[in-house]
Coordinates of C-alpha atoms and ligand atoms in Angstrom, one line a residue:
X26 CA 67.5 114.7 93.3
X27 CA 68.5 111.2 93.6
X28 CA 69.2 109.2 97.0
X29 CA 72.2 107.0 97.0
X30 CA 74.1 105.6 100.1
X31 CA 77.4 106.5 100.8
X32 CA 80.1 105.5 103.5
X33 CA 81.4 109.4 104.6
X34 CA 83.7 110.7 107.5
X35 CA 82.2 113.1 109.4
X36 CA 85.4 114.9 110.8
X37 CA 89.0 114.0 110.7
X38 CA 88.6 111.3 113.8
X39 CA 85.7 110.1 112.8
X40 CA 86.0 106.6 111.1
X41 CA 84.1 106.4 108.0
X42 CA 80.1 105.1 108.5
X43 CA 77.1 104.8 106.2
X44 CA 74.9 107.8 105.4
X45 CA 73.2 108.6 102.2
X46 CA 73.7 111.8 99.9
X47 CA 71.9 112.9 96.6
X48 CA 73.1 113.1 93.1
X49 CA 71.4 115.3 90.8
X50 CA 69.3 114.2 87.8
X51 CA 71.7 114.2 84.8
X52 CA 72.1 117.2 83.1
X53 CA 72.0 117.6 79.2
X54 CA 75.2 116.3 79.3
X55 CA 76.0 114.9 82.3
X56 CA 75.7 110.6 82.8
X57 CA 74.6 108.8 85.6
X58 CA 76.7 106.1 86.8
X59 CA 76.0 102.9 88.6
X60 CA 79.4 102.3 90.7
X61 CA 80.6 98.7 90.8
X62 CA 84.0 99.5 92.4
X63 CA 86.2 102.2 93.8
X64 CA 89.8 101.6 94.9
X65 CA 90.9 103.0 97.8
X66 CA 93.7 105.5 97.1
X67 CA 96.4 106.7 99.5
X68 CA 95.2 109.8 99.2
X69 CA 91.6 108.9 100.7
X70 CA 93.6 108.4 104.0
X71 CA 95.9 111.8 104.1
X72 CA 92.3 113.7 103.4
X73 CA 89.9 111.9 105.2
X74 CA 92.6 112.4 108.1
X75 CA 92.8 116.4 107.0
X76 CA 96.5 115.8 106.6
X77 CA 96.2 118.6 103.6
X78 CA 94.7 120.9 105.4
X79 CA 91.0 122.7 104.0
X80 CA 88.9 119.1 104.5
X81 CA 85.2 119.4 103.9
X82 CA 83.3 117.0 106.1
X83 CA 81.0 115.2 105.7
X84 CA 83.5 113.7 103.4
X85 CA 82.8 111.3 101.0
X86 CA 86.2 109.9 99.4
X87 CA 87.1 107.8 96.7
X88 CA 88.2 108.7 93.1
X89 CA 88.9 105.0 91.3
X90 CA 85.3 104.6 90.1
X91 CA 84.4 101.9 87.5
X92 CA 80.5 101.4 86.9
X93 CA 78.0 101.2 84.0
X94 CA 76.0 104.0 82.5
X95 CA 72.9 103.7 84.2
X96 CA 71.2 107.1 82.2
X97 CA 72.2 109.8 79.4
X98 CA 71.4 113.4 79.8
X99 CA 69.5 114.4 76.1
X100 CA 72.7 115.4 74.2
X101 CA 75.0 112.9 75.3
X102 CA 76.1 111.6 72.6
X103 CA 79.6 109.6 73.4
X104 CA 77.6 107.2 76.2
X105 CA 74.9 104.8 76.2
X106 CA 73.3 103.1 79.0
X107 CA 75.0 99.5 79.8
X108 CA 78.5 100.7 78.8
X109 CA 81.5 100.3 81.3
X110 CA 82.7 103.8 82.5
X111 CA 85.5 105.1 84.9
X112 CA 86.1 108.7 86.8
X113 CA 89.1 109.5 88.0
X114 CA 90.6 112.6 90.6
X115 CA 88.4 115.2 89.1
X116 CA 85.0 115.4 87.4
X117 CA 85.3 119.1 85.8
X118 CA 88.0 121.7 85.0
X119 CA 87.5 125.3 83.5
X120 CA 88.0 124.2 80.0
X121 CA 89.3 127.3 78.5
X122 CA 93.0 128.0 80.8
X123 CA 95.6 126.7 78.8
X124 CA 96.4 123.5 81.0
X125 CA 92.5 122.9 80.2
X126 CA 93.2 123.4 76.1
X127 CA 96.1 121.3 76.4
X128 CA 94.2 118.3 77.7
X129 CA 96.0 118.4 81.2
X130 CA 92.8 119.1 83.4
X131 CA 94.5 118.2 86.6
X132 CA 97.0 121.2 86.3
X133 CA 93.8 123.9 85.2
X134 CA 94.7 127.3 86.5
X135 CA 91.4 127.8 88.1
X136 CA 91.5 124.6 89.6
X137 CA 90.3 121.5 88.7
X138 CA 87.0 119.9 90.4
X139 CA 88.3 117.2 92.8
X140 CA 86.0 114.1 92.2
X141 CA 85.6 114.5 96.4
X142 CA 86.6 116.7 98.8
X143 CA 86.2 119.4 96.6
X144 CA 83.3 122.3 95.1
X145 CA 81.5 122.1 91.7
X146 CA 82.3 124.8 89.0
X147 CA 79.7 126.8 91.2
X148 CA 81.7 127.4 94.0
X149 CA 79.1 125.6 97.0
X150 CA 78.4 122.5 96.0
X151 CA 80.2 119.9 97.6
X152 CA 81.3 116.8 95.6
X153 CA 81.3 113.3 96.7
X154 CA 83.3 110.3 95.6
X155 CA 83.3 107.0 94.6
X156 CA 82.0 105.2 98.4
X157 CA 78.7 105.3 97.0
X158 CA 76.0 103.6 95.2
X159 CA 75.7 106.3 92.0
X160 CA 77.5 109.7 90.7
X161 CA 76.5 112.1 88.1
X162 CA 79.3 112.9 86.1
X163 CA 79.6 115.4 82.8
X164 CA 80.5 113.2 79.7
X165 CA 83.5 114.7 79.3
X166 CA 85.3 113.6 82.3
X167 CA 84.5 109.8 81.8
X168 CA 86.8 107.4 80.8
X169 CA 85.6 104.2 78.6
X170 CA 87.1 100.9 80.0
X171 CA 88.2 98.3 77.7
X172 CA 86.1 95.6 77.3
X173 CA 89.2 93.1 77.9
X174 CA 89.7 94.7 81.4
X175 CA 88.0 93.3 84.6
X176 CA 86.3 96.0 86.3
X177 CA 87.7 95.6 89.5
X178 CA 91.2 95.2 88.4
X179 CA 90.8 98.2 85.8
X180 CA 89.3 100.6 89.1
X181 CA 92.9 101.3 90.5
X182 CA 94.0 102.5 87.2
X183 CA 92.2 106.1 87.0
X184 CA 94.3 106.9 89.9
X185 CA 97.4 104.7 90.7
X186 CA 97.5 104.0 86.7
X187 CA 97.5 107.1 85.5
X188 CA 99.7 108.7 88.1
X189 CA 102.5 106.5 87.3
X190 CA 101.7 105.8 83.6
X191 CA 101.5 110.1 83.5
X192 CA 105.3 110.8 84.5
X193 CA 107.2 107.8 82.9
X194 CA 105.8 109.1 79.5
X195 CA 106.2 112.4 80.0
X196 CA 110.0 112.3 80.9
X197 CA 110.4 110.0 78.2
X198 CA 111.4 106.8 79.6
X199 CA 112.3 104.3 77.1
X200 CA 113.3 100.7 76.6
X201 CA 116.8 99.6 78.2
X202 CA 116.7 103.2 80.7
X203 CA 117.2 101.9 84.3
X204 CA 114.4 103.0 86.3
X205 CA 113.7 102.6 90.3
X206 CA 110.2 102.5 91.9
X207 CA 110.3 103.8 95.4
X208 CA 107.7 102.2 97.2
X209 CA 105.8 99.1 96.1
X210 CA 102.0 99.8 97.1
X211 CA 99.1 101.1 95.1
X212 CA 101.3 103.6 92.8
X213 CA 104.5 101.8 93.2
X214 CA 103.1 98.4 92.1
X215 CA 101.2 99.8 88.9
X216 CA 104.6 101.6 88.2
X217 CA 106.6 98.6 88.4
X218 CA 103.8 96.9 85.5
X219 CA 104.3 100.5 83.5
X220 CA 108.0 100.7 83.5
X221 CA 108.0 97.0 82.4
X222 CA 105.8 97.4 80.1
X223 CA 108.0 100.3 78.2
X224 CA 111.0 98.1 78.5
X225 CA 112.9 99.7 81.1
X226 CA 114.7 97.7 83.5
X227 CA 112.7 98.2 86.7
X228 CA 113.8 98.0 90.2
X229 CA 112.3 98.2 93.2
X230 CA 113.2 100.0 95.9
X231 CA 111.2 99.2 99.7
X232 CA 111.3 99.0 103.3
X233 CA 109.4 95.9 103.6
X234 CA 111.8 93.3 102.8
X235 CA 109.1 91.2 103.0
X236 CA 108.0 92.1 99.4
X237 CA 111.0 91.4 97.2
X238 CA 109.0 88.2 95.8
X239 CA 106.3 89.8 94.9
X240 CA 108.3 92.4 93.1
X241 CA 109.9 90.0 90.8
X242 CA 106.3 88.7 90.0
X243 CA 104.8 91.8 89.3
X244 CA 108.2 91.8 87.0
X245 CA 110.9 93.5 88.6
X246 CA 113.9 93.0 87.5
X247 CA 115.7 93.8 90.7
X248 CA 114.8 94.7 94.5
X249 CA 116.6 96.6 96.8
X250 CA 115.6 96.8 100.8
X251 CA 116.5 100.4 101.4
X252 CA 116.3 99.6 105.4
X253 CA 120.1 97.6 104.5
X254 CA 122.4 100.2 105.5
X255 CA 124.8 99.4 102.3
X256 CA 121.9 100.0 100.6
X257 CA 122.4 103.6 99.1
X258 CA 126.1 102.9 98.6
X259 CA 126.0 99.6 96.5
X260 CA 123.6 101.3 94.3
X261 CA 124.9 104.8 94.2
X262 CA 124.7 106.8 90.2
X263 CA 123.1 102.9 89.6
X264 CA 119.3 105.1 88.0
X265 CA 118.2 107.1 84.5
X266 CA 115.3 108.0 86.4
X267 CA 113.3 107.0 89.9
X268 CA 109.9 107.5 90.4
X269 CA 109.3 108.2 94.5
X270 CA 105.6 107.3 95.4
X271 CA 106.4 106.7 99.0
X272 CA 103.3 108.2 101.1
X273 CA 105.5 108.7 104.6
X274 CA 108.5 111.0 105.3
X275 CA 111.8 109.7 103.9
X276 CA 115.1 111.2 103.2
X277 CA 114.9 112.6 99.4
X278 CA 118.7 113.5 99.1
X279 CA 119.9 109.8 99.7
X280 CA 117.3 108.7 96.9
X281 CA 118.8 111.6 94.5
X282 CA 122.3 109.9 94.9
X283 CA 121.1 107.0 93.2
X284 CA 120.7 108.6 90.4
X285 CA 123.2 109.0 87.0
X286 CA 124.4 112.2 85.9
X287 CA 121.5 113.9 84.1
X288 CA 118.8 111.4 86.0
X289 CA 115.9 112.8 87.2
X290 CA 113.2 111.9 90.1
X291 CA 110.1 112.6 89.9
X292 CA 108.0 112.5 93.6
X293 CA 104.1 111.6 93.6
X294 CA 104.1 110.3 96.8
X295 CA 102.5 113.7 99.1
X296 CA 103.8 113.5 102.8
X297 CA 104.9 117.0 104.6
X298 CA 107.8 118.8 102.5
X299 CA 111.2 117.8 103.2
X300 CA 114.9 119.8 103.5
X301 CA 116.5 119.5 100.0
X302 CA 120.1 119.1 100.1
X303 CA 121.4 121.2 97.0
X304 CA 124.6 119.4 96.4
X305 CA 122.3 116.3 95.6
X306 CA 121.0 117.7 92.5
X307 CA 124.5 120.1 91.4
X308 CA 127.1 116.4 91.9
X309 CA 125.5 114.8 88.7
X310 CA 123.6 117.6 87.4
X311 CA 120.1 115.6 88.6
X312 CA 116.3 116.8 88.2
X313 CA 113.8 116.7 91.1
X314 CA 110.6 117.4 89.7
X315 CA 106.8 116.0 90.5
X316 CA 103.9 114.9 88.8
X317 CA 99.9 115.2 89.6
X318 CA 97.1 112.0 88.2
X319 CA 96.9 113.0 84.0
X320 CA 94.4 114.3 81.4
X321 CA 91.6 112.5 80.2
X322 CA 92.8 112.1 77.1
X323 CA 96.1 110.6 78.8
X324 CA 94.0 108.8 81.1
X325 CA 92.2 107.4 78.0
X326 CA 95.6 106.3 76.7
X327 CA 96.8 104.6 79.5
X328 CA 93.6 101.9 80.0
X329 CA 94.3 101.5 76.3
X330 CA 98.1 100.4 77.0
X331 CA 96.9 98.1 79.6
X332 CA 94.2 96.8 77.9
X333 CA 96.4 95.9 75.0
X334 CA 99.2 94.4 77.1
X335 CA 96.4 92.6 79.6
X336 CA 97.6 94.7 82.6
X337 CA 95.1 95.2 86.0
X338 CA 96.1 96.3 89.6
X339 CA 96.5 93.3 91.7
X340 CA 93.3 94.0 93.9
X341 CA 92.1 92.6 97.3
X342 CA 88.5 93.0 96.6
X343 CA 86.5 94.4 99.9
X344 CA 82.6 95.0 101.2
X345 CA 82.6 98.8 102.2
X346 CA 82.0 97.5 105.7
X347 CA 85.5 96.5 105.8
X348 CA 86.9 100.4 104.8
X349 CA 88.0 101.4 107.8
X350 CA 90.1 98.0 109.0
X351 CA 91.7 98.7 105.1
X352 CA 92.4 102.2 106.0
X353 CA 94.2 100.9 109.5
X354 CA 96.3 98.1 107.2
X355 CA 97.2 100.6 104.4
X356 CA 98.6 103.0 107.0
X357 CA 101.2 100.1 108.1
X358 CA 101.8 99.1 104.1
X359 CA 99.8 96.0 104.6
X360 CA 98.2 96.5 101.3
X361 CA 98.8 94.1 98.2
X362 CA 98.6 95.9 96.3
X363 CA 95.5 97.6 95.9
X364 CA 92.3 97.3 98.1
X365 CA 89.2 97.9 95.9
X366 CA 85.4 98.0 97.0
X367 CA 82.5 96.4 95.8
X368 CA 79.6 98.7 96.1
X369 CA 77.6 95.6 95.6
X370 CA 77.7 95.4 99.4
X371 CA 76.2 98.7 100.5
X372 CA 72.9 96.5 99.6
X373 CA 73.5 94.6 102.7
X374 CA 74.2 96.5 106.4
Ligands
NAP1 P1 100.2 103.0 99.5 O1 99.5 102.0 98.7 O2 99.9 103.1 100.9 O3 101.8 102.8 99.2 C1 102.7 103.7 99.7 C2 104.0 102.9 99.9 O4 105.0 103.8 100.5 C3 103.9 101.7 100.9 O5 103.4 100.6 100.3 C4 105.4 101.6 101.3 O6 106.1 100.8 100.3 C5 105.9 103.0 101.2 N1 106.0 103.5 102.6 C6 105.0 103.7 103.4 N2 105.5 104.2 104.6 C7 106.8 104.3 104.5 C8 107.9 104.7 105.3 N3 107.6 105.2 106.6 N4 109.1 104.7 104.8 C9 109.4 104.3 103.6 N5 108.4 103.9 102.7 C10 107.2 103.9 103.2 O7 99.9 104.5 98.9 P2 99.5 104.9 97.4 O8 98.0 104.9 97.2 O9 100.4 104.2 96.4 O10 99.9 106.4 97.4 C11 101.3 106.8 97.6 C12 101.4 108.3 97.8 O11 101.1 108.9 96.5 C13 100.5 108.9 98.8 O12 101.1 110.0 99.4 C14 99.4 109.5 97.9 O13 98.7 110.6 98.5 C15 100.1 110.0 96.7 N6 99.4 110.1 95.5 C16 99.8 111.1 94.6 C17 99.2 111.3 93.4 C18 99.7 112.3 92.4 O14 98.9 112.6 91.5 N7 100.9 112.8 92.6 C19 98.1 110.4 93.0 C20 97.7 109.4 93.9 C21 98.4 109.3 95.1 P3 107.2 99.7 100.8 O15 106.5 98.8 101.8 O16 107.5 99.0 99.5 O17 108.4 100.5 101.3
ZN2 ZN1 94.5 108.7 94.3
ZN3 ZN1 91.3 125.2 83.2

């Protein structure tokens, strides 16, 4: 076994503090990774919080990792040591259901392997994230960074990349479409890049006014402050499609009345279910429908895009020791737009 520190909750009140896990050797086909940064996903609050329900303490979260290959297993044959690496949500998947066959992992029937939070294939081991010094990951659930990408601007995109990047394709989004991004944080500020980048005219839609000019420079085209009570009127049937990655309750019907007939919104924000009002989808003939992370051959695809078109996650680059002041600014959507950590600083105390 391998020693590596760690920064772990211990229950869902407990603010995260240093500790120190093992990593097994590598197997045949497994890597070892040295972490250079993790982003801190939305997500890492709701679980760390048990706000899902089913936590497994001590919980180590964090599933944005970007490191370099620190040691092969004897068959690896994809990786060598030195070269720049990412993990994403999950680190294994059945690999024979046919979500698995079909290259989407994250919707495997038997469930995939969440990178924390979550057992190995053998049903006891725990797994730990990316708040750490190493992980030991199976080669086929890594993801090869672009040389062109800086490694802590490239961390955010194995979770808040693909998570946007995943949808837009899927539901075919296309130059000219008109396309609203609810919510400009982690995921909302990536999909505001994305949407841009596949030549859709991108608004964005937040209740922090407060944001608007930072909107237009990450390339909006348009920003609406949804706290403006003429708001959801001015810009009512205004959408082809919206993309809701809001992390708090919020009123989905008023969002569905921004769309055009035949729009369709997909949700990846998670807070608790909400009442759907029926007439919002049957006036306009409109799709609600959600999204989960991507494959890692999607996943592959996507740092490619941004790699070609020079596109990062605007980071604020953090020592672990600062994780739980970041978790008490995210929850007030003081983030912009990502906050990233560099492992370099679990050397110091
Ligand atoms: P984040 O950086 O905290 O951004 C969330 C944004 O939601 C905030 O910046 C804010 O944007 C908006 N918001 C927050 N509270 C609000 C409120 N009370 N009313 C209206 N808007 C509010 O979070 P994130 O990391 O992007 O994650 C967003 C959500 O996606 C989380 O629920 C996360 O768990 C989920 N997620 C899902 C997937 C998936 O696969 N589906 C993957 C990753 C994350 P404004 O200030 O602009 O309004
Ligand atoms: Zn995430
Ligand atoms: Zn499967």
């Amino acid at each position: 076994m391998l020693v590596t520190p760690a920064y772990a909750a211990a229950s869902a009140n407990s603010p995260l503090a240093r500790t120190v896990i093992e990593r097994r050797e590598p197997g045949p086909r497994e890597v070892l990774i040295d972490i250079r940064y993790c982003g801190v996903c939305h997500s890492d609050l709701h679980q760390v919080s048990d706000e899902w329900g089913g936590a497994r303490y001590p919980m180590v979260p964090g599933h944005e990792i970007v490191g370099t290959v620190a040691q092969v297993g004897a068959e690896v044959r994809r990786w060598k040591v030195g070269d720049a690496v990412g993990v994403g949500c999950f680190v294994d998947s059945c690999r024979v259901c046919e979500a698995c066959l079909a290259g989407e992992e994250q919707y495997c029937e038997r469930g995939m392997t969440g990178t924390y939070n979550s057992l190995e294939r053998d049903g006891k081991s725990p797994t730990y994230g990316g708040y750490s010094g190493r992980i030991t990951v199976d080669e086929a659930y890594v993801l090869r960074i672009p040389d062109s990408l800086p490694l802590d601007r490239a961390a955010p995109l194995l979770c808040a990349g693909i998570t946007t990047y995943s949808p837009l394709r899927h539901f075919g989004v296309k130059a000219g479409d008109g396309v609203a991004v609810v919510g400009l944080g982690g995921l909302g500020h990536m999909g505001v890049k994305l949407a841009k980048a596949m030549g859709a005219h991108v608004t964005v839609l937040s209740h922090s006014p407060s944001k608007r000019e930072d909107a237009l420079r990450l390339g909006a085209d348009d920003f609406v402050a949804t706290g403006d009570p003429r708001a959801f009127k001015q810009n009512a049937g205004r959408f082809d499609f919206i993309l809701d990655t809001v992390s708090a309750e919020h009123d989905y019907n008023a969002y569905l009345g921004l769309l055009r007939r035949d729009g369709t919104m997909v949700l990846v924000g998670l807070p608790e279910a909400m009442p759907l009002d029926s007439s919002a989808l049957i006036m306009g003939r409109r799709r609600l429908a959600g999204s989960l992370i991507g494959g890692i051959r999607e996943t592959q695809e996507m740092l490619d895009f941004c790699a070609e078109r020079g596109l990062g996650a605007e980071v604020e680059v953090i020592p672990i020791q600062a994780i739980n002041e970041a978790y008490a600014r995210m929850r007030l959507s003081d983030v912009r737009y990502r906050f990233v950590i560099d492992l370099a600083s679990l050397k110091s105390r």
